[in-house]
Short mmCIF file of C-alpha atoms in Angstrom, two decimals:
data_model
loop_
_atom_site.label_atom_id
_atom_site.label_comp_id
_atom_site.label_asym_id
_atom_site.label_seq_id
_atom_site.Cartn_x
_atom_site.Cartn_y
_atom_site.Cartn_z
CA MET A 1 132.46 22.10 -57.43
CA ARG A 2 129.84 24.36 -58.93
CA ALA A 3 127.23 21.60 -58.83
CA LEU A 4 127.77 20.74 -54.98
CA LEU A 5 127.61 24.49 -54.35
CA LEU A 6 124.06 24.49 -56.03
CA VAL A 7 122.90 21.68 -54.38
CA ALA A 8 124.40 23.13 -50.96
CA ALA A 9 122.33 26.52 -51.77
CA ALA A 10 118.98 24.44 -52.86
CA ALA A 11 119.29 22.54 -49.57
CA LEU A 12 119.50 25.92 -47.66
CA GLY A 13 116.45 26.96 -49.46
CA LEU A 14 118.57 29.81 -51.30
CA THR A 15 117.48 30.10 -55.14
CA PRO A 16 120.66 30.77 -56.82
CA GLY A 17 119.79 34.80 -57.67
CA THR A 18 120.00 35.08 -53.69
CA ALA A 19 122.41 32.43 -52.45
CA ARG A 20 124.63 34.11 -49.66
CA THR A 21 128.04 32.52 -49.08
CA LEU A 22 127.31 30.83 -45.59
CA PRO A 23 130.59 29.26 -43.98
CA GLN A 24 130.39 25.88 -44.30
CA PRO A 25 130.72 23.65 -41.26
CA PRO A 26 133.61 21.18 -41.38
CA HIS A 27 132.99 17.75 -42.39
CA LEU A 28 134.26 16.09 -39.40
CA LEU A 29 133.17 16.51 -35.62
CA THR A 30 136.89 16.63 -34.81
CA GLN A 31 137.56 19.01 -36.87
CA THR A 32 135.24 21.62 -35.21
CA GLY A 33 137.69 22.33 -32.09
CA LEU A 34 135.28 20.50 -29.65
CA TYR A 35 138.28 18.30 -28.55
CA SER A 36 141.81 18.50 -27.83
CA ALA A 37 142.84 14.86 -28.35
CA PRO A 38 140.50 11.82 -29.44
CA GLY A 39 137.76 11.54 -27.14
CA VAL A 40 139.22 14.60 -24.85
CA VAL A 41 136.88 17.40 -24.72
CA ASP A 42 139.15 20.62 -24.80
CA ALA A 43 139.14 21.67 -20.82
CA ARG A 44 138.84 25.25 -22.02
CA HIS A 45 135.25 24.75 -22.90
CA LEU A 46 132.50 25.65 -20.58
CA ALA A 47 130.46 22.58 -19.56
CA TYR A 48 126.87 23.38 -18.55
CA ALA A 49 123.54 22.21 -17.95
CA PRO A 50 120.51 24.38 -18.50
CA GLN A 51 118.05 24.06 -15.69
CA TYR A 52 114.99 23.46 -17.76
CA PRO A 53 116.37 20.89 -20.64
CA LEU A 54 114.63 20.29 -23.92
CA TRP A 55 112.82 16.57 -24.32
CA THR A 56 114.44 14.97 -27.07
CA ASP A 57 112.94 11.07 -26.77
CA GLY A 58 114.94 10.73 -23.58
CA ALA A 59 118.29 11.62 -25.24
CA ALA A 60 121.02 12.02 -22.29
CA LYS A 61 122.70 15.21 -23.33
CA SER A 62 126.10 16.86 -22.58
CA ARG A 63 126.78 20.77 -23.56
CA TRP A 64 130.03 23.07 -24.22
CA LEU A 65 130.52 26.49 -24.82
CA HIS A 66 133.60 27.94 -26.58
CA LEU A 67 134.14 31.80 -26.68
CA PRO A 68 137.20 33.00 -28.27
CA ALA A 69 140.23 33.80 -26.34
CA GLY A 70 140.01 37.31 -24.42
CA LYS A 71 136.02 37.56 -25.55
CA ASP A 72 133.04 37.74 -23.23
CA ILE A 73 129.36 37.79 -23.62
CA ASP A 74 127.39 40.97 -23.51
CA GLY A 75 124.66 40.41 -20.88
CA GLY A 76 123.39 43.96 -21.05
CA ASP A 77 120.14 42.70 -22.37
CA GLU A 78 119.16 39.85 -19.77
CA ASP A 79 116.63 38.36 -22.29
CA GLY A 80 119.07 38.49 -25.19
CA TRP A 81 122.64 37.91 -24.56
CA VAL A 82 125.14 38.93 -27.51
CA PHE A 83 127.85 36.31 -28.11
CA PRO A 84 131.13 37.33 -29.77
CA VAL A 85 131.96 36.17 -33.33
CA GLY A 86 133.67 32.76 -33.02
CA THR A 87 131.45 31.35 -30.52
CA ARG A 88 130.62 27.79 -30.71
CA VAL A 89 128.29 25.50 -28.85
CA TRP A 90 128.28 21.85 -28.90
CA LYS A 91 125.28 19.38 -27.68
CA GLU A 92 125.94 15.40 -27.51
CA PHE A 93 122.81 13.29 -27.70
CA ARG A 94 123.18 10.06 -26.27
CA PHE A 95 120.46 6.88 -26.47
CA GLN A 96 120.98 3.91 -24.44
CA GLY A 97 124.52 4.83 -23.73
CA ARG A 98 125.73 5.34 -27.18
CA LYS A 99 126.69 8.50 -29.06
CA VAL A 100 124.12 9.17 -31.71
CA GLU A 101 124.43 12.90 -32.86
CA THR A 102 126.42 16.18 -31.49
CA ARG A 103 124.88 19.45 -32.79
CA MET A 104 126.82 22.72 -33.08
CA ILE A 105 126.00 26.22 -33.43
CA TRP A 106 128.69 28.48 -34.74
CA LYS A 107 128.62 32.26 -34.59
CA ALA A 108 130.40 33.16 -37.86
CA GLY A 109 130.04 36.75 -38.14
CA PRO A 110 127.85 39.41 -36.30
CA ARG A 111 124.53 38.16 -38.08
CA THR A 112 125.88 34.82 -39.46
CA TRP A 113 124.87 31.50 -37.67
CA VAL A 114 125.89 28.19 -38.80
CA PHE A 115 124.04 25.40 -37.72
CA ALA A 116 125.32 21.57 -38.02
CA SER A 117 124.78 18.04 -36.92
CA TYR A 118 127.44 15.31 -36.70
CA ALA A 119 126.14 11.51 -37.04
CA TRP A 120 128.20 9.27 -34.80
CA ASN A 121 129.78 5.91 -36.35
CA GLU A 122 129.16 2.42 -35.14
CA ALA A 123 132.69 2.55 -33.45
CA GLN A 124 131.90 5.99 -31.68
CA THR A 125 135.29 7.27 -32.85
CA GLU A 126 134.26 9.99 -35.16
CA ALA A 127 131.17 11.86 -36.29
CA THR A 128 130.37 13.11 -39.71
CA LEU A 129 128.53 16.11 -40.81
CA VAL A 130 124.80 15.21 -41.70
CA PRO A 131 123.09 16.75 -44.74
CA ALA A 132 120.91 19.84 -44.66
CA ASP A 133 117.72 17.71 -44.95
CA GLY A 134 118.81 15.92 -41.43
CA LEU A 135 118.60 12.17 -41.13
CA PRO A 136 115.40 10.16 -40.66
CA ASP A 137 116.77 6.96 -38.89
CA ALA A 138 119.30 7.73 -36.54
CA ALA A 139 118.51 5.42 -33.74
CA GLU A 140 115.72 3.50 -32.55
CA VAL A 141 114.01 4.92 -29.47
CA ALA A 142 111.05 2.57 -28.82
CA PRO A 143 110.32 -0.29 -30.90
CA GLY A 144 109.66 0.79 -34.55
CA VAL A 145 110.08 4.19 -33.25
CA TRP A 146 113.19 6.26 -34.96
CA HIS A 147 115.03 9.60 -33.59
CA ARG A 148 115.67 11.67 -36.57
CA ILE A 149 118.20 14.53 -36.72
CA PRO A 150 116.67 17.87 -37.74
CA SER A 151 117.04 19.11 -41.11
CA ARG A 152 118.96 22.79 -40.63
CA ALA A 153 115.62 24.43 -41.46
CA ASP A 154 114.24 22.90 -38.51
CA CYS A 155 117.31 24.02 -36.16
CA ARG A 156 116.17 27.42 -37.15
CA ASN A 157 112.71 26.67 -36.62
CA CYS A 158 113.33 26.49 -32.99
CA HIS A 159 116.67 28.60 -32.58
CA GLY A 160 115.67 31.31 -34.79
CA GLN A 161 115.95 32.97 -38.42
CA GLU A 162 117.68 36.36 -38.74
CA SER A 163 118.09 36.54 -34.61
CA VAL A 164 119.36 33.53 -33.20
CA ASP A 165 119.01 32.48 -29.47
CA MET A 166 120.95 30.40 -27.56
CA LEU A 167 118.09 28.53 -25.58
CA GLY A 168 120.11 26.76 -22.97
CA PHE A 169 122.90 29.26 -22.28
CA ASN A 170 121.05 32.05 -21.00
CA ALA A 171 120.14 33.96 -17.87
CA LEU A 172 117.43 31.90 -16.61
CA GLN A 173 118.74 28.68 -17.84
CA LEU A 174 122.27 29.21 -15.89
CA SER A 175 120.62 31.08 -12.86
CA PRO A 176 122.05 29.76 -9.52
CA ASP A 177 118.75 29.76 -8.26
CA ARG A 178 117.99 26.15 -9.94
CA ASP A 179 114.73 24.70 -9.76
CA PRO A 180 114.88 21.37 -7.45
CA ASP A 181 111.72 20.08 -9.25
CA ALA A 182 112.38 20.79 -12.90
CA ILE A 183 111.22 18.22 -15.12
CA HIS A 184 113.96 16.06 -16.40
CA GLY A 185 116.34 18.40 -14.38
CA GLU A 186 119.97 17.73 -14.85
CA PRO A 187 122.04 17.77 -11.70
CA LEU A 188 125.03 20.02 -11.86
CA GLN A 189 128.06 18.12 -12.61
CA PRO A 190 131.52 19.34 -10.96
CA GLY A 191 133.09 21.97 -13.04
CA MET A 192 129.94 23.09 -14.94
CA VAL A 193 129.22 26.63 -15.17
CA THR A 194 126.35 28.90 -13.67
CA LEU A 195 125.80 32.70 -13.44
CA ASP A 196 128.43 32.91 -10.64
CA ASP A 197 131.17 31.71 -12.53
CA LEU A 198 130.43 33.88 -15.77
CA VAL A 199 130.49 36.96 -13.61
CA ALA A 200 133.49 35.85 -11.40
CA ARG A 201 135.66 34.92 -14.56
CA ARG A 202 134.96 38.16 -16.25
CA LEU A 203 133.05 36.30 -18.94
CA LEU A 204 129.84 38.30 -18.66
CA ARG A 205 129.57 42.05 -19.43
CA GLY A 206 127.04 44.57 -18.61
CA ALA A 207 124.78 42.56 -16.40
CA ARG A 208 122.57 44.41 -13.74
CA PRO A 209 124.53 44.57 -10.52
CA ASP A 210 122.11 42.59 -8.45
CA LEU A 211 122.08 39.58 -11.17
CA LEU A 212 123.59 37.04 -8.34
CA SER A 213 121.67 38.51 -5.07
CA ARG A 214 118.56 38.56 -7.10
CA PRO A 215 119.22 35.59 -9.55
CA PRO A 216 116.81 35.12 -12.62
CA ARG A 217 113.64 32.93 -11.55
CA ILE A 218 110.47 31.70 -13.03
CA GLN A 219 107.62 33.74 -10.94
CA ALA A 220 105.46 31.29 -9.45
CA ASP A 221 103.77 30.91 -5.86
CA GLN A 222 103.56 27.44 -6.23
CA ALA A 223 106.64 24.89 -6.77
CA ALA A 224 104.55 22.95 -9.26
CA THR A 225 103.52 25.94 -11.48
CA ARG A 226 107.38 27.09 -11.40
CA SER A 227 108.76 23.87 -12.82
CA VAL A 228 105.89 23.49 -15.32
CA LEU A 229 106.45 27.07 -16.57
CA GLY A 230 110.05 26.39 -16.94
CA TYR A 231 109.47 23.29 -18.96
CA LEU A 232 107.16 25.40 -21.00
CA GLN A 233 109.63 28.02 -21.67
CA ALA A 234 112.48 25.74 -22.59
CA ASN A 235 110.33 23.22 -24.76
CA CYS A 236 107.65 25.62 -26.17
CA ALA A 237 108.87 29.27 -26.05
CA SER A 238 111.26 29.05 -28.96
CA CYS A 239 108.30 29.11 -31.51
CA HIS A 240 105.36 30.55 -28.87
CA ARG A 241 106.89 34.18 -27.92
CA GLY A 242 105.18 37.34 -27.45
CA ASP A 243 108.13 39.23 -29.46
CA ARG A 244 107.80 37.06 -32.55
CA PRO A 245 104.23 35.97 -32.54
CA LEU A 246 102.97 33.10 -34.89
CA PRO A 247 99.91 34.55 -36.63
CA GLY A 248 96.85 34.68 -35.03
CA LEU A 249 97.79 32.75 -32.00
CA ASP A 250 98.40 34.98 -29.21
CA LEU A 251 100.28 31.94 -27.51
CA ASP A 252 103.33 33.06 -25.13
CA PHE A 253 105.51 30.83 -22.74
CA ARG A 254 108.45 33.23 -22.66
CA HIS A 255 109.85 34.11 -19.37
CA THR A 256 111.29 37.64 -19.44
CA SER A 257 113.25 39.10 -16.62
CA HIS A 258 111.03 42.23 -16.09
CA LEU A 259 108.14 39.90 -14.99
CA ILE A 260 107.53 40.28 -11.04
CA ARG A 261 104.27 38.62 -10.40
CA GLY A 262 103.35 35.21 -11.12
CA ALA A 263 100.09 35.93 -12.72
CA ASP A 264 101.83 38.01 -15.39
CA GLU A 265 103.68 35.06 -16.71
CA PRO A 266 102.84 34.68 -20.21
CA GLY A 267 102.66 31.04 -19.70
CA LEU A 268 99.78 31.37 -17.41
CA ARG A 269 98.04 34.48 -18.95
CA THR A 270 97.66 32.93 -22.27
CA THR A 271 96.66 29.38 -21.52
CA LEU A 272 94.48 29.36 -18.41
CA GLY A 273 90.85 29.23 -19.48
CA ARG A 274 91.84 30.63 -22.98
CA PRO A 275 89.97 29.76 -26.01
CA SER A 276 91.82 27.38 -28.01
CA VAL A 277 91.75 27.54 -31.99
CA TYR A 278 92.57 23.98 -31.95
CA GLN A 279 90.34 21.45 -31.24
CA ALA A 280 90.81 17.53 -30.35
CA PRO A 281 88.68 15.17 -32.78
CA GLY A 282 85.39 15.05 -31.81
CA ALA A 283 85.75 17.94 -29.15
CA ALA A 284 84.47 21.33 -29.50
CA GLY A 285 84.94 24.74 -27.33
CA ASP A 286 87.97 23.38 -24.75
CA PRO A 287 90.23 25.92 -23.74
CA ARG A 288 93.89 25.61 -23.83
CA LEU A 289 94.17 25.07 -20.16
CA SER A 290 91.00 24.20 -18.11
CA PRO A 291 91.79 24.43 -14.56
CA GLY A 292 90.52 21.39 -12.97
CA VAL A 293 89.74 19.17 -15.91
CA PRO A 294 93.08 18.07 -17.72
CA ASP A 295 91.12 16.27 -19.77
CA GLN A 296 89.62 19.17 -21.73
CA SER A 297 92.88 21.10 -22.02
CA THR A 298 94.07 20.99 -25.72
CA LEU A 299 97.49 22.26 -24.51
CA ILE A 300 97.97 18.67 -23.00
CA HIS A 301 96.17 16.94 -25.85
CA ARG A 302 98.82 18.21 -28.14
CA MET A 303 101.69 17.33 -25.85
CA ALA A 304 100.23 13.48 -25.47
CA SER A 305 99.95 13.34 -29.40
CA ARG A 306 102.49 12.37 -32.04
CA ARG A 307 99.85 12.62 -34.70
CA PRO A 308 101.26 15.23 -37.24
CA ALA A 309 98.31 17.44 -37.14
CA ALA A 310 98.23 17.19 -33.61
CA GLN A 311 101.47 16.86 -31.92
CA MET A 312 103.32 19.73 -29.76
CA PRO A 313 106.13 20.61 -30.42
CA PRO A 314 105.60 19.90 -34.02
CA LEU A 315 109.07 18.50 -34.56
CA GLY A 316 112.22 17.43 -32.76
CA SER A 317 110.86 14.56 -31.30
CA ALA A 318 109.06 11.17 -32.17
CA LEU A 319 108.05 10.24 -28.35
CA VAL A 320 105.59 11.98 -26.20
CA ASP A 321 107.24 13.07 -23.11
CA GLN A 322 105.02 10.86 -20.82
CA GLU A 323 106.57 12.36 -17.39
CA ALA A 324 106.03 15.89 -18.52
CA VAL A 325 102.35 15.33 -19.58
CA ALA A 326 101.81 13.48 -16.17
CA ARG A 327 103.29 16.30 -14.30
CA LEU A 328 101.09 18.81 -16.43
CA ARG A 329 98.16 17.03 -15.91
CA ARG A 330 98.31 16.94 -12.01
CA TRP A 331 99.27 20.37 -12.07
CA VAL A 332 96.11 21.25 -14.11
CA ALA A 333 93.83 18.98 -11.99
CA ASP A 334 95.01 20.94 -8.83
CA LEU A 335 94.37 23.97 -10.22
CA PRO A 336 91.59 25.75 -8.48
CA LEU A 337 88.43 25.65 -11.16
CA ALA A 338 87.55 29.21 -10.82
CA ALA A 339 91.14 30.32 -11.70
CA SER A 340 90.65 32.62 -14.49
CA HIS A 341 93.15 35.19 -15.37
CA MET B 1 113.32 77.08 -45.69
CA SER B 2 112.57 77.28 -49.13
CA LEU B 3 115.90 75.25 -49.91
CA THR B 4 115.07 72.68 -47.19
CA ARG B 5 111.34 72.16 -48.02
CA PRO B 6 111.64 70.33 -51.13
CA PHE B 7 114.26 68.04 -49.41
CA LEU B 8 112.06 67.34 -46.54
CA LEU B 9 109.27 66.51 -48.86
CA ALA B 10 111.50 64.07 -50.96
CA PHE B 11 112.64 62.97 -47.94
CA LEU B 12 108.84 62.25 -46.41
CA GLY B 13 107.68 61.07 -49.85
CA ALA B 14 110.74 58.24 -49.86
CA ALA B 15 109.91 57.30 -46.27
CA VAL B 16 106.14 57.11 -46.77
CA ALA B 17 106.73 54.50 -50.04
CA GLN B 18 108.66 52.54 -47.81
CA ALA B 19 106.36 52.21 -45.04
CA GLY B 20 103.33 52.09 -47.24
CA ALA B 21 102.33 49.89 -50.38
CA PRO B 22 104.89 48.41 -52.20
CA PRO B 23 105.82 49.77 -55.92
CA LYS B 24 103.29 49.12 -58.55
CA SER B 25 105.94 47.19 -60.50
CA ILE B 26 106.02 44.39 -57.60
CA LEU B 27 102.54 44.23 -57.05
CA GLN B 28 101.90 43.44 -61.01
CA ARG B 29 104.55 41.11 -60.91
CA GLY B 30 102.69 39.58 -57.89
CA ALA B 31 99.51 39.40 -59.65
CA TYR B 32 101.02 37.94 -62.73
CA LEU B 33 102.65 35.08 -60.57
CA VAL B 34 99.53 34.47 -58.81
CA ARG B 35 97.72 33.84 -62.04
CA VAL B 36 100.13 31.65 -63.71
CA GLY B 37 100.73 29.69 -60.64
CA GLY B 38 97.17 28.94 -60.61
CA CYS B 39 96.57 29.91 -56.80
CA ASN B 40 93.00 30.71 -57.59
CA ASP B 41 92.28 27.14 -58.92
CA CYS B 42 92.43 25.83 -55.49
CA HIS B 43 92.23 28.97 -53.01
CA THR B 44 88.98 30.47 -55.10
CA PRO B 45 86.09 28.68 -54.63
CA LEU B 46 83.91 27.61 -57.91
CA LYS B 47 80.35 28.36 -57.95
CA MET B 48 77.87 27.06 -60.26
CA GLY B 49 77.47 29.58 -63.20
CA ALA B 50 75.33 29.80 -66.49
CA LYS B 51 78.08 28.00 -68.42
CA GLY B 52 79.05 25.58 -65.72
CA PRO B 53 81.38 26.00 -62.60
CA GLU B 54 83.31 29.30 -62.13
CA PRO B 55 85.39 30.96 -59.66
CA ASP B 56 83.44 32.92 -57.34
CA MET B 57 85.46 36.19 -57.86
CA THR B 58 83.48 37.85 -54.63
CA ARG B 59 85.33 35.54 -52.57
CA MET B 60 88.66 35.84 -54.60
CA LEU B 61 91.64 33.88 -52.76
CA SER B 62 89.73 33.19 -49.66
CA GLY B 63 89.81 29.51 -49.43
CA HIS B 64 87.37 27.03 -48.67
CA PRO B 65 83.94 28.89 -47.59
CA GLU B 66 83.33 28.64 -43.84
CA ALA B 67 79.79 27.99 -44.21
CA LEU B 68 80.28 25.15 -46.48
CA LYS B 69 80.28 22.44 -43.73
CA MET B 70 81.52 19.12 -45.39
CA PRO B 71 80.39 15.81 -44.76
CA PRO B 72 82.59 12.85 -43.82
CA ALA B 73 84.52 12.13 -47.11
CA PRO B 74 83.47 9.19 -49.25
CA GLN B 75 85.58 5.79 -48.66
CA LEU B 76 87.24 4.93 -51.75
CA PRO B 77 87.28 1.45 -52.66
CA GLU B 78 90.92 -0.40 -52.99
CA GLY B 79 92.37 0.69 -56.34
CA PRO B 80 94.11 3.36 -58.29
CA TRP B 81 91.36 6.13 -57.39
CA GLY B 82 93.44 8.09 -54.38
CA TRP B 83 91.74 11.23 -53.31
CA THR B 84 88.46 13.16 -53.52
CA GLY B 85 87.74 16.99 -54.02
CA ALA B 86 84.92 19.06 -53.10
CA ALA B 87 82.52 20.76 -56.11
CA THR B 88 84.12 24.23 -54.93
CA ALA B 89 87.83 22.86 -55.42
CA THR B 90 88.58 24.10 -52.08
CA ALA B 91 88.54 20.83 -50.04
CA PHE B 92 90.51 17.65 -50.52
CA ALA B 93 90.14 14.28 -49.07
CA GLY B 94 93.02 11.57 -49.22
CA PRO B 95 95.26 9.69 -47.02
CA TRP B 96 96.68 12.64 -45.42
CA GLY B 97 92.79 13.53 -43.95
CA VAL B 98 91.21 16.44 -45.46
CA SER B 99 92.84 19.85 -46.20
CA PHE B 100 91.30 23.04 -46.93
CA ALA B 101 92.73 25.72 -49.34
CA ALA B 102 93.68 28.71 -47.03
CA ASN B 103 92.43 32.13 -46.66
CA LEU B 104 95.12 34.36 -48.90
CA THR B 105 93.27 37.75 -48.49
CA PRO B 106 94.80 40.27 -46.01
CA ASP B 107 92.34 39.71 -43.49
CA LYS B 108 93.96 40.22 -40.02
CA GLU B 109 92.21 37.19 -37.93
CA THR B 110 91.51 34.66 -40.67
CA GLY B 111 93.72 35.29 -43.72
CA LEU B 112 97.52 36.48 -43.90
CA GLY B 113 96.74 39.65 -42.37
CA SER B 114 98.87 39.34 -39.58
CA TRP B 115 101.60 37.09 -41.40
CA THR B 116 104.98 38.67 -41.90
CA GLU B 117 107.00 38.48 -44.94
CA ALA B 118 109.47 36.28 -43.55
CA GLN B 119 106.84 33.99 -42.22
CA PHE B 120 105.64 33.50 -45.55
CA LEU B 121 109.26 32.91 -46.98
CA GLN B 122 109.78 30.41 -44.09
CA MET B 123 106.73 28.43 -45.06
CA ILE B 124 107.91 28.21 -48.31
CA ARG B 125 111.15 27.03 -47.51
CA THR B 126 110.33 24.73 -44.75
CA GLY B 127 106.91 23.42 -46.15
CA ARG B 128 105.69 23.59 -42.84
CA HIS B 129 102.22 25.24 -41.52
CA LEU B 130 102.94 28.98 -40.77
CA GLY B 131 106.64 28.12 -41.13
CA GLN B 132 106.98 26.53 -38.12
CA GLY B 133 104.27 23.93 -37.38
CA ARG B 134 102.98 20.34 -39.02
CA PRO B 135 103.86 19.70 -42.57
CA ILE B 136 101.72 21.35 -44.93
CA LEU B 137 99.33 18.88 -46.65
CA PRO B 138 98.50 18.22 -50.30
CA PRO B 139 97.74 19.31 -52.63
CA MET B 140 99.32 22.77 -51.94
CA PRO B 141 102.01 22.92 -54.29
CA VAL B 142 105.17 24.29 -51.99
CA PRO B 143 108.01 22.84 -54.20
CA SER B 144 106.51 24.87 -56.99
CA LEU B 145 106.73 27.89 -55.01
CA HIS B 146 110.08 27.06 -53.64
CA ALA B 147 111.47 26.83 -57.16
CA ALA B 148 110.34 30.79 -57.57
CA THR B 149 113.24 33.06 -56.62
CA GLU B 150 112.85 34.83 -53.51
CA ALA B 151 112.17 38.36 -55.28
CA ASP B 152 109.08 36.60 -56.99
CA GLN B 153 107.91 35.08 -53.41
CA LYS B 154 108.11 38.48 -52.03
CA ALA B 155 105.90 39.93 -54.95
CA ILE B 156 103.36 37.26 -54.47
CA PHE B 157 103.38 38.24 -50.83
CA ALA B 158 102.92 41.77 -51.44
CA TYR B 159 100.23 41.30 -54.06
CA LEU B 160 98.16 39.10 -51.52
CA LYS B 161 98.60 41.36 -49.14
CA SER B 162 97.09 44.16 -51.46
CA ILE B 163 93.74 42.36 -52.58
CA PRO B 164 90.27 42.86 -50.65
CA ALA B 165 90.17 41.24 -47.51
CA VAL B 166 87.79 38.57 -46.67
CA SER B 167 86.72 37.49 -43.26
CA ASN B 168 86.71 33.56 -43.99
CA ARG B 169 87.58 31.15 -41.24
CA VAL B 170 88.79 28.05 -43.30
CA PRO B 171 88.14 24.75 -41.15
CA ALA B 172 91.29 23.03 -39.30
CA VAL B 173 92.64 19.82 -41.04
CA VAL B 174 90.81 16.88 -40.27
CA GLU B 175 93.13 14.11 -39.29
CA PRO B 176 93.11 10.80 -41.32
CA VAL B 177 90.43 8.18 -39.67
CA ALA B 178 93.17 5.37 -39.20
CA SER B 179 95.54 7.26 -37.12
CA HIS B 180 95.56 6.90 -33.40
#
């Protein structure tokens, strides 16, 4: 038992001297409360689909949120909802129609978050807790290329360390003003919740009175710009955000509710014509995004790469999101050459 | 007044101590750990002295010198020799490409100046560049740092933040030739 605990502490990166007792996630997915009967998702959970999904090697996904009975979400800060203790969210990943992993985030205490992923068995009847280091060869997503279940440290690389964010269950992602051009946008299925439902069912407290008449929306004059910024917000802003800057980078894709003008969107301000520290092999002086010239845009180069030193995002997927790269290339090619913001 | 003043001063003193430099004992502990941890071996460039190569302490812990542009690394023949290093002991070529020892001085633009302590700890915990990016390359001994207690890791960071800042932009990694 002791040895086990020590192993767990080491895996969490906690040295024995500082090991905090984190609640352990259950060993089996069926013990987490997702299902009410074998294969039947508890009908009380809220099914939803964020308008701007994360690319994970082309996985199909389903998502559910559980709020403890009688509890609601504090929506006073539109950019940082506060969830009640006991909240659980699950996300199921399928490749070629087969369930591969189901991820869970559990808010176990006011500042305590538990991350877990469960790997599905061959018979698709049960999923078992994945070790903290993740699982390298979870599913073959292209000949010789394997989807990797991320380590728990990598979950937190995207979702946050001390202060954890729901990246898909937030005001912008659940806005009823859904982007019809969202890259890999998932149509809402019957029964899925949006902001309207949360307000109507009194599950969201403290939101601004005009939330539904003026719903959250990426500010952009062009439909193409809107969907590109939405994509970058979901896929990149978990690491590139102004309120938690990476040292010396000044790169920000985070949409916030107080933005009114398209030109203020940090995803444009910190990229268009802006110098890039990173340079592709053989290149020099390419900006992050070069209006009119996708080939000289380091951002697109990195999105289109899966070489470890170049790829963006640096973790979470093994395959390039070709569709997104094509959409970004077209968008950059169409940008007026002189557009320096 | 006469009563509250000392109180106020004590309070202010504590506040300043909190916002300002960490206690001396922590800095000393950090300095000690950096020495025994061998950080200088790779992060302080060697220069040729009277008795052979010696660390250039005017560039203490500032990483691979920006001005020293490395030519392409020599191709090694098949066999047990696996990697090569620069005479400065700050650049390393191997199957991972070419890595350059980072600038650990508190320079804002080129060193650890704009790092937070949390980012430093996360770098050690994840073995990722800046805590969140690509895997950190050899021969940086991340596992050794990981084996230190969190208090010691914090002491190392506090000490590094206290040494003289050197502006020195270390080159970006060079990707291996074989990659596509």
